[in-house]
Structures are given as structure tokens and as C-alpha cells.
Amino acid sequence: MRRTALLASAALLAGLLPWAATARAADEPAPVPVDRFEGEVPFASQPAEGIFTWGGDSDDPPTLRLADRADAPEGGKVLAGSYDISGYGGFTHDFAATAPAHDWSDRQGIRFWWEGRNNGKKIAFEIKDGGANGEASELWTTSFTDDFTGWKQIQLPFTEFAYRIDYQPVGGIDHVLGLKEMWGYALTLPAGTKGDFALDDVELYGRADQALHASVTTDAPVHPVQEGGTAKVKVTVATTGEQPLTDPVTVTYATADGTATAGQDYTPVSGTLTFPAGTASGTARTIAVPTRRDRAAEPAETVPLKLTVTGAKAPAETPQVVIDANGLPYLNAKSPVKKRVADLLSRMSLAEKAGQMTQAERGAMTRPDDIAAYGLGSLLSGGGSTPTPNTPEAWAKMIDAFQLRTRATRFQIPLIYGVDAVHGHNNLSGATVMPHNVGIGATRDPRLAHETGAVTAAEVRATGVPWDFAPCLCVSRDERWGRSYESFGEDPALVESMETVIQGLQGRANGKDLKRDDKVLATAKHFVGDGGTAYGSSTTGKYTIDQGVTKVTREQLEDIHLAPFRTAVERGVGTVMPSYSSLDIAGDGKGAVKMHARGDMINGVLKGRMGFDGFVISDWNAIDQLPGDYASHVRTSVNAGVDMMMVPYTYKEFSTALADEVKAGRVSEERIDDAVSRILTEKFQLGLFEHPYADTSGAAAIGSPAHREVARRAAAESQVLLKNAGGLLPLKKSEKVYVAGSNADDIGNQTGGWTLTWQGASGNTVPGTTILQGLREAGGNVTYSKDASAPTGGYDAGVVVVGETPYAEGVGDVGNGHDLKLSAADQAAVDKVCAAMKCAVLIVSGRPQLIGDRLDEIDALVASWLPGTEGEGVADVLYGARPFTGQLPVTWPKSQAQLPINVGDTAYDPQFPYGWGLTTRTDVPKGGTATLRDLAVRAAKAERHGDDRTGRTLVTMARLLVQQKADGHLTEAVAKPFADADHLLLTGRYGKAVEKLAEAYRAV
């Protein structure tokens, strides 16, 4: 039935159909169509007009279609779709950027027909105002609830739309919904449940409300004040286009009942502020609310300040004056932390404790007052979840605004905000981006690992973030894993040696440095065994290995996967994150059990046997992977020992379900008190109770030359020289060099995943120096041709930089659209350049690439890993400003059929063994069997005397000596003892290490 027919019979239908529209008033203008969904608007995106989908990852965007429907409220088609969203997803109608923006200022609101599913879910509806186009505009949002069945017309007055504070694509323009430059609308569909929907006839309705042209705001939603002080609330009037008021605006105010008592805790105030016609936009008045000192120790108390506005849009929230908590023992900064925790815990309700165990994503804070309403303990930024603009100042301002909300709670417990700063403050544009962990492992330099952690901590804390979800202590046993670059290497001894990064992040193991403005709480992840999952065992989407099953004996579990966590606990790491993966221990009778449900490992091993006294934070939505209903997810994970739950978009459901489980006796109060005590302890250690807001004194050092110098050195030391026939490297400045390859001049590929966004991206994504720019800045005589299409004659040497494009987690698993082979374009560039001249091939990647079929034509081969933003570091070793010293942190296979292949395997015949790394140092030792015998004797003596420095030096001399002879002659008989020697070195068995190297030498 067409809409005209519906209107003609409105009186009849109103009594029969639940979705019938109310008849239009006689003086109401006719509606203006925005979308009829009859095919007039294509599925397209900017700059053309069109409808397009979006989402948090590849599975989140909904599917859309124009569906023929006999019951369509308007026309014959509707927009229909289905969705299964784990993070966030929805669709947008953008108007053409090449045409003028639309003027909606004469209308009351926007409405549409929605086919209800009665699922009780909220659907966010967003409109786009001002700016250059639909993707560079201010976003204003409201929502409706799908609590009905069948077609219903949803009316959304423009007065109900609020400025989005969780995300803006270009930052503030004027913070006024002007409606004169509108660029379209968007709908965000419910996450965490499968569903479908149908939408029809989006249109503008009604006559404009005069209040749309002016608005009244307050300077903050919460105004904390010390007892006895006077709170000052600034009230500002603003207009569209910053024009003077055309009509007067009045604001009547009065203090109201909150938790504070009028006359006892504060002096009631009331009155009227008048902004006459002609008042300039931005004019402010101040309301003073005096508080009284009563000398009693007490929690914080609230005084709502009710505002009644005439002639303008009222503030979105009622501002609150908060009289700070005072006199209570937990507030005494000189008291021992344990005593403060016990006092605070004794005062908290069950709901407040459940809130402390809840962590939400900043993007979920469409109602920031939920922070106080649910007493949330933590917020996080997922990968790519950033303020706009993405600057240090905006980060600090955003986190301070969230932290301000906690002041409105009884005990004013501060939030602890967390980010995945896994190789520098990688969510922040302009931060110093370090090599990924696999490159740090290649440096074999614990002091450098410490320095990279210290730089990261300083830059993270300077933006107001006190908590880092790093380091990853996984022992990567299969390079097909999409997270393998997050591992320091395949040998637990190597991972343990790099855990100096924890002290770089946190400072001293006793936690005494956590209050410093350049330290953050660290997270050891992912407990336990995430690096050992079997290929093909994952059940998550299209993943092949990530989040799969790790099958081990008890001995393998202890020696390989648990060992790094023992070290982390000894180093005082503050938090631990369990793995998404499942653990299957031979002989324990449990089978494969998700780590978030393994109380035997979290409570028993980590907290019990290892003595971990920090708190355990879940991974992103990880409890949703547990069997059973949601209540079962909650009690299973909490009873297993998870103290805080990362439930990005379901924080309300989690905190409510947890309280219900305690009331039902399925989770004990003792368990809750243990979890909350651990969380509060770390907050006190961090000094958040005394200093909840951002200390930005270190912000000037973010991306500074000093910090970038650390990253540059890390990039240089991470380069592993695998082959160097004829001594091609280092290059000479006088040589004419031809540079080619997809990764020579691409900083996005060079920095990899977890850079600005979760998956990272190719292209000019972050400030920094590409490898090509580094070569040029080093003074090299360089010509560049990405695809090697430029003439190749007349050059002394070629440098071909190839490898991978960015990915993260299971998205990067081999078999999920990825393999270990160079792209066809990279292969062609290598073939062309290396056929024409002596060539060095650099592989920029998160894991080894299969290069054996081209190894004979390549003169020099370098594993560059993912070196970060400082391409000069790569140029430093290519031109000899620094020597190549890096060693393989993982085994480099000959073929994919060899995988998994690791040091210590019985059969071990790789392309290059673990620990391999040629050097361009000039002091390479000389000698043969006799020299190695002497080195072994001296190394054993150093070992007996606990002289680690001498022992390591002697083993390194032996390794370099062996590599000289073995280069180009690697066989299984050589590779296996060579790799074993590096493991022995890392475990302090220096004499045995040299003996193994001597065995490799004899086998050449």
C-alpha cells in the first residue's frame, strides 16, 4: 500500500493498525522526503551520495538490500538487512560532497518507519551537521528502543539530539546543531546479538522549534568542591553561527535534593539569569553554591542544580555540585595501602564493588553519567578508539572528563584507563612507534627493551593514561599465527630476557615508582599458552590458529608457556590478562577449556603458586566465548579468578548480572572482596586517589628527538643480516643505489598492525621516516622505483624492500587470506633488480617469509621485521653507521610444510636457524677448533663464577666465528646445535653453548 493511500484512510487505520501515523495538524508543513528506498539512492560512498555500511572489524558491517514488501509503509520497497555485530556496526546515508549541504533548519525533527522486533535493544540514530562533507562533520545522536512488534513510525525531534562526546571525525566545529548544513544520517545497530531489520520512508517533519537556534550549556556536568568551599557553575548561551540572540533567554535555577542536606551541608540558592535579546553568543553568567563545613568524616554528597530554560535548548544534563568525601581513613595518603584498601572496601555496597570489576569502552559512553550511575572501575580505548583530534591534549581532556564523572560517586574512586600501547603509544598520532616485539627480541638487548618500555610509559602517562595492556609474553611456536609479531620469540628464555620492558613501563618491582608521571601499570598477556595454539583449532570466525587450542604436556606447559609469567610476577607486573585460547593439558581429564574459565590456572597457578598479587583483567568480550548463558559466563570467569571484566559495550549487563550472581550465592562475597581489593590496591599504588587527572607535564617529550633516538636504535639493532655474499653490505655513500619494492616508502606497512587502528593500514598513516627517506637522509645516492619499472642500468647495487601489509590477531592468520609468500609484485621487483645488479633484499614483515626459491639470486638478505616509525635506523645499518648485530628470534623455515618448527625440535632443518645473524662488525674473531675449545673452557669458568657479562661475550665470539664458516653451508647438522647454543646462552649455560657451537663448526 502506498503512503498516499495510507494517509487517505488515516482515520480508519488509526483504530485498526498499531503502526498508523497520527494525522498531520492543519498548520503543519508537508513532510520532506530524505530516503524512500525505492532505488533513488545507490549503495555508494563519498564523494557521491549513497548508503554504505561500516563496522569495528570485517564481520561487523551489516548486509543491506532493497527488499520488495507488500506491507511497505511507503512505496513498494524497504531497506532491509541482517547483522551479527561483536564490536560496533551500522550504516550511513551521506549526501553528495560535490553538492551543497541540505538545510533542515525549518523542521522540527526527523522520522522514519521501523519494523520492530521487540528485542528491547537501543538503536542509535545520528545526524551530521556542518563541516566539509558527511565524513567530516559534527555528529549529533539520539536513540530509540525496539520494544514493539511490526511497523511503527519513530519521531525524533531535533531537540533530543546531543553532541557525540565519544567520537567526532574532525573535532569540534561550533558544538551547535545548526541544521543549515546537514550531510545525512546514520544508524548504529545493536551489538552482541544476531538480528535483522527493516526501515522505510525517512523524512523531515513539523515546524522548527525556536529553541533550536540557541542553546544553554554549563561548563561541566559535575562541580566538585571541598567541604566549606563555594562551587561556581558557569552558564553560557550560544547561538547557531554565533549570532546575537534575537529573543531573550531566561534560565531559572534552584538547588534541589540530592544526597546532601540543605541548610546543613550547603546553602540553598535560587534565582533567574536573563540573557536579553542582542546578547552576544558565548556570554556566560555564574551561579555560586556555598557549602558548609560540619567536621564530620563522610562520603561525597551531591547537590543537583536544576535549570529551567526559556527561549533556548536546555543543557543535556542537570549539573551537580559535589561536596568531596572527607575525613575517611582511606583518603589518608600517608596510611599504608593495605589499610586504605580495607577501609574503603568495608564501606562499599555490592553494586559499587561490581562496578569496580567492570571495564567499558570509551565508545560505549553515549551516556557518560553511566560512569557514576554504575560506579565503573575502568574505561579503555580499543585499537583505533581515539579522541578527535587525536592529539595528546585531546586525550588528556577526554580522560579528565571521564574522571570527573567519578567525583559524583559516594567514595570518588577514580577510573583506571587502559590502552594497548604494544609498541609505543601506538593509538596516538605523532607518538614514537617502536619496532614490534619480534624486532625487540631480535636485538637480544635487555637494556634496550627496558628503554623502549620507559619511552612508551612516559608518552602514555603524559596523555592521562595510567595503564598499558602490554607486554605480550606469548612464546610464538607457529609463525602462521597472526599475532606472532607480538611475541619476543619462540624461546621462553628469550622472552624472559626481554621482560626488562616491565621495569621500563612500571619502574621498580615493588610498585613504588607507579605514582611517577612517566610510569604506567603493565599487563602480562596472554595467560597462558596463546602462542602454542594448533593450526586449524580456532573456532572464531575465519581464524585458523588465533584463539585456538594449545595441547601440551604438563612439562611443556611449565617450561615453555608458564616460564615468562613466573618472571613477570617476580618483576612485579601489576596486571595479567588471560588468553582467548583454550588449554588442553595431557592427562588432566579436562580436555580443551577456555583460559577465562580455568580456575586451576588463574587461581591455582598464577595467584596461588606464583603468588601474583595484582589483578586479572579479561580480554575484549572474552567471557562471551564461554559456554552457557550470560549468567554462567559471569560466574564462571569471576570464580576462575578474573577480577575485572573487559565488557566494552555490555557493562550494564555485566555489573547487574554479577550482583545477581552474588545475591544468588553462586559467586561468594569473599571472591568479590578479593577482586576489588586487588583493583583498589593498584589504583592506590598509581596515586590515582590523590591525582586522578592527567599530568601532562611530560607531553612535550611525546615524539621528541630523544624518544625517537631510542626507537631508531631499536630499529637498527633489530635488523637481522641473514646473508651477505661478497660483503655487499654495508653500502657505500659513493655507490649509486636503485631502491624498489612495496615496503620501501610505506610507513604504514613499516609499522604494521596496532598502529593508530587495530589492524593498521598501508600508506602515509603516521608521522615518521620510511626506509627510503632514511636512505636519502643518510646521504645515499638513491633512485626509487616502487615496481622496478624504471631503467636498471648503471647502478652499483639494488635495495629491494618487500614483505607484508598490516594485520592484527586472527585476521592475519595464515589461511585467513594470508600466506608466507611474497606478493607477485614483490617477487617481480626482486627478480628484476637482482637480475640486473648486486642486490640486497629487505623483508619488512611480522614473521618469516618463504624466500628460499630466490635465495641464490639475492646477494644480501635482511629480516627487517616491523621497524616502527624510524626508518633512519634501518638506513644506519645499511650504510654502516651501525653494525648489523641482530639475531633471529624465531626459526626461519624453508617451507610452510615445516611449520611449526622451533629451537629444540628433534628434526630441525630450517632455511636459517634460531639465533642466526651475521654481523658487519670489523672485530669478528678468527680461529678454528682450537679457538672454540679455548672459548668453551673460559665460558665454563665464567659460568661457575657467575660472570654473565664475560660468559655472554665469549659465546658471542664463538657464534660469530661459526657463522663465518657456516654462511652458505647450513645443514641440519649445523643448524640444530647452532640454535641450541643460543638457547643455552640465554639460560646462562655458557660453557655448553660454546660446546654446541663447536659441534656446529665441525659439521660444516
Tab-separated table of N, CA and C in Angstrom, residues 347-418:
chain	number	residue	atom	x	y	z
A	347	ARG	N	33.300	-0.107	53.312
A	347	ARG	CA	32.234	0.879	53.160
A	347	ARG	C	31.402	0.671	51.900
A	348	MET	N	31.885	-0.149	50.988
A	348	MET	CA	31.271	-0.250	49.663
A	348	MET	C	30.095	-1.209	49.642
A	349	SER	N	29.112	-0.873	48.818
A	349	SER	CA	27.971	-1.761	48.592
A	349	SER	C	28.337	-2.801	47.547
A	350	LEU	N	27.509	-3.809	47.407
A	350	LEU	CA	27.723	-4.822	46.380
A	350	LEU	C	27.716	-4.201	44.988
A	351	ALA	N	26.798	-3.284	44.736
A	351	ALA	CA	26.735	-2.644	43.419
A	351	ALA	C	28.012	-1.868	43.129
A	352	GLU	N	28.536	-1.197	44.144
A	352	GLU	CA	29.773	-0.433	43.948
A	352	GLU	C	30.952	-1.361	43.687
A	353	LYS	N	30.981	-2.500	44.342
A	353	LYS	CA	32.051	-3.470	44.097
A	353	LYS	C	31.942	-4.046	42.692
A	354	ALA	N	30.725	-4.363	42.259
A	354	ALA	CA	30.532	-4.887	40.907
A	354	ALA	C	30.974	-3.862	39.877
A	355	GLY	N	30.717	-2.592	40.156
A	355	GLY	CA	31.151	-1.537	39.232
A	355	GLY	C	32.653	-1.483	39.102
A	356	GLN	N	33.363	-1.661	40.216
A	356	GLN	CA	34.825	-1.640	40.158
A	356	GLN	C	35.381	-2.787	39.309
A	357	MET	N	34.637	-3.853	39.207
A	357	MET	CA	35.086	-5.012	38.430
A	357	MET	C	34.682	-4.921	36.961
A	358	THR	N	34.160	-3.765	36.556
A	358	THR	CA	33.616	-3.598	35.213
A	358	THR	C	34.436	-2.594	34.422
A	359	GLN	N	34.796	-2.987	33.196
A	359	GLN	CA	35.527	-2.081	32.295
A	359	GLN	C	34.743	-1.916	31.001
A	360	ALA	N	34.493	-0.673	30.618
A	360	ALA	CA	33.755	-0.359	29.389
A	360	ALA	C	34.658	0.342	28.391
A	361	GLU	N	34.272	0.293	27.124
A	361	GLU	CA	34.982	1.012	26.060
A	361	GLU	C	34.502	2.461	26.050
A	362	ARG	N	35.420	3.376	25.802
A	362	ARG	CA	35.050	4.795	25.759
A	362	ARG	C	33.951	5.053	24.735
A	363	GLY	N	33.965	4.275	23.627
A	363	GLY	CA	32.965	4.454	22.594
A	363	GLY	C	31.568	4.081	23.030
A	364	ALA	N	31.451	3.353	24.143
A	364	ALA	CA	30.134	2.964	24.654
A	364	ALA	C	29.523	4.058	25.507
A	365	MET	N	30.298	5.097	25.818
A	365	MET	CA	29.834	6.121	26.752
A	365	MET	C	28.973	7.169	26.062
A	366	THR	N	27.905	6.721	25.410
A	366	THR	CA	26.945	7.677	24.852
A	366	THR	C	26.221	8.406	25.966
A	367	ARG	N	26.185	7.822	27.149
A	367	ARG	CA	25.683	8.490	28.358
A	367	ARG	C	26.815	8.476	29.396
A	368	PRO	N	27.670	9.500	29.367
A	368	PRO	CA	28.818	9.494	30.292
A	368	PRO	C	28.436	9.437	31.757
A	369	ASP	N	27.191	9.842	32.104
A	369	ASP	CA	26.816	9.735	33.510
A	369	ASP	C	26.663	8.295	33.965
A	370	ASP	N	26.726	7.337	33.015
A	370	ASP	CA	26.745	5.929	33.402
A	370	ASP	C	27.978	5.594	34.244
A	371	ILE	N	29.045	6.359	34.069
A	371	ILE	CA	30.253	6.113	34.866
A	371	ILE	C	29.926	6.187	36.346
A	372	ALA	N	29.160	7.214	36.714
A	372	ALA	CA	28.747	7.338	38.117
A	372	ALA	C	27.578	6.429	38.446
A	373	ALA	N	26.641	6.311	37.528
A	373	ALA	CA	25.441	5.512	37.801
A	373	ALA	C	25.786	4.056	38.069
A	374	TYR	N	26.786	3.531	37.370
A	374	TYR	CA	27.181	2.132	37.540
A	374	TYR	C	28.483	1.997	38.335
A	375	GLY	N	29.033	3.130	38.779
A	375	GLY	CA	30.263	3.082	39.571
A	375	GLY	C	31.393	2.374	38.860
A	376	LEU	N	31.543	2.622	37.547
A	376	LEU	CA	32.514	1.877	36.746
A	376	LEU	C	33.927	2.038	37.278
A	377	GLY	N	34.664	0.948	37.237
A	377	GLY	CA	36.028	0.969	37.722
A	377	GLY	C	37.042	1.342	36.671
A	378	SER	N	36.685	1.151	35.388
A	378	SER	CA	37.694	1.326	34.350
A	378	SER	C	37.049	1.605	33.004
A	379	LEU	N	37.775	2.333	32.178
A	379	LEU	CA	37.467	2.507	30.761
A	379	LEU	C	38.708	2.153	29.963
A	380	LEU	N	38.509	1.863	28.681
A	380	LEU	CA	39.641	1.604	27.805
A	380	LEU	C	39.388	2.194	26.438
A	381	SER	N	40.458	2.360	25.707
A	381	SER	CA	40.394	2.622	24.274
A	381	SER	C	40.838	1.361	23.562
A	382	GLY	N	39.928	0.759	22.792
A	382	GLY	CA	40.337	-0.335	21.924
A	382	GLY	C	41.201	0.204	20.800
A	383	GLY	N	41.751	-0.675	19.981
A	383	GLY	CA	42.604	-0.249	18.878
A	383	GLY	C	41.871	0.708	17.962
A	384	GLY	N	42.396	1.933	17.808
A	384	GLY	CA	41.779	2.919	16.935
A	384	GLY	C	40.702	3.743	17.595
A	385	SER	N	40.429	3.498	18.879
A	385	SER	CA	39.403	4.265	19.584
A	385	SER	C	40.075	5.482	20.211
A	386	THR	N	39.962	6.613	19.542
A	386	THR	CA	40.715	7.793	19.931
A	386	THR	C	39.817	9.021	19.975
A	387	PRO	N	40.244	10.041	20.713
A	387	PRO	CA	39.504	11.307	20.660
A	387	PRO	C	39.796	12.016	19.341
A	388	THR	N	38.993	13.014	19.057
A	388	THR	CA	39.231	13.838	17.887
A	388	THR	C	39.347	15.291	18.329
A	389	PRO	N	40.433	15.972	17.951
A	389	PRO	CA	41.569	15.465	17.180
A	389	PRO	C	42.415	14.506	18.021
A	390	ASN	N	43.176	13.679	17.336
A	390	ASN	CA	43.992	12.670	18.012
A	390	ASN	C	45.321	13.293	18.437
A	391	THR	N	45.240	14.102	19.486
A	391	THR	CA	46.407	14.808	19.999
A	391	THR	C	46.579	14.493	21.477
A	392	PRO	N	47.774	14.709	22.032
A	392	PRO	CA	47.952	14.488	23.476
A	392	PRO	C	46.988	15.315	24.313
A	393	GLU	N	46.751	16.551	23.883
A	393	GLU	CA	45.860	17.420	24.639
A	393	GLU	C	44.432	16.864	24.647
A	394	ALA	N	43.982	16.359	23.497
A	394	ALA	CA	42.624	15.821	23.410
A	394	ALA	C	42.483	14.545	24.230
A	395	TRP	N	43.528	13.713	24.252
A	395	TRP	CA	43.499	12.511	25.091
A	395	TRP	C	43.328	12.907	26.561
A	396	ALA	N	44.155	13.836	27.013
A	396	ALA	CA	44.105	14.234	28.424
A	396	ALA	C	42.755	14.855	28.760
A	397	LYS	N	42.238	15.691	27.874
A	397	LYS	CA	40.946	16.330	28.108
A	397	LYS	C	39.834	15.292	28.169
A	398	MET	N	39.882	14.316	27.266
A	398	MET	CA	38.861	13.260	27.247
A	398	MET	C	38.888	12.452	28.542
A	399	ILE	N	40.066	12.019	28.950
A	399	ILE	CA	40.169	11.171	30.145
A	399	ILE	C	39.818	11.966	31.392
A	400	ASP	N	40.207	13.236	31.442
A	400	ASP	CA	39.823	14.071	32.582
A	400	ASP	C	38.303	14.217	32.668
A	401	ALA	N	37.643	14.329	31.505
A	401	ALA	CA	36.181	14.440	31.505
A	401	ALA	C	35.538	13.166	32.035
A	402	PHE	N	36.105	12.020	31.661
A	402	PHE	CA	35.599	10.759	32.206
A	402	PHE	C	35.879	10.674	33.711
A	403	GLN	N	37.083	11.083	34.090
A	403	GLN	CA	37.470	11.003	35.505
A	403	GLN	C	36.600	11.926	36.363
A	404	LEU	N	36.206	13.073	35.789
A	404	LEU	CA	35.344	13.997	36.518
A	404	LEU	C	34.047	13.321	36.947
A	405	ARG	N	33.555	12.411	36.123
A	405	ARG	CA	32.292	11.729	36.441
A	405	ARG	C	32.386	10.909	37.722
A	406	THR	N	33.562	10.409	38.035
A	406	THR	CA	33.710	9.599	39.252
A	406	THR	C	33.580	10.441	40.507
A	407	ARG	N	33.749	11.755	40.360
A	407	ARG	CA	33.626	12.643	41.524
A	407	ARG	C	32.193	12.657	42.054
A	408	ALA	N	31.234	12.243	41.206
A	408	ALA	CA	29.824	12.256	41.615
A	408	ALA	C	29.403	10.967	42.302
A	409	THR	N	30.364	10.082	42.604
A	409	THR	CA	30.055	8.853	43.331
A	409	THR	C	30.376	9.031	44.815
A	410	ARG	N	29.843	8.142	45.646
A	410	ARG	CA	29.995	8.294	47.108
A	410	ARG	C	31.445	8.386	47.553
A	411	PHE	N	32.258	7.475	47.010
A	411	PHE	CA	33.638	7.390	47.500
A	411	PHE	C	34.651	7.930	46.499
A	412	GLN	N	34.170	8.447	45.402
A	412	GLN	CA	35.021	9.118	44.415
A	412	GLN	C	36.222	8.252	44.022
A	413	ILE	N	35.939	6.983	43.774
A	413	ILE	CA	37.004	6.063	43.364
A	413	ILE	C	37.360	6.364	41.910
A	414	PRO	N	38.604	6.682	41.625
A	414	PRO	CA	38.960	7.072	40.257
A	414	PRO	C	38.920	5.893	39.294
A	415	LEU	N	38.706	6.225	38.026
A	415	LEU	CA	38.830	5.229	36.967
A	415	LEU	C	40.293	4.879	36.760
A	416	ILE	N	40.551	3.688	36.264
A	416	ILE	CA	41.856	3.354	35.731
A	416	ILE	C	41.660	3.119	34.239
A	417	TYR	N	42.276	3.963	33.431
A	417	TYR	CA	42.073	3.962	31.980
A	417	TYR	C	43.197	3.164	31.326
A	418	GLY	N	42.838	2.269	30.386
A	418	GLY	CA	43.832	1.410	29.760
A	418	GLY	C	43.855	1.502	28.247
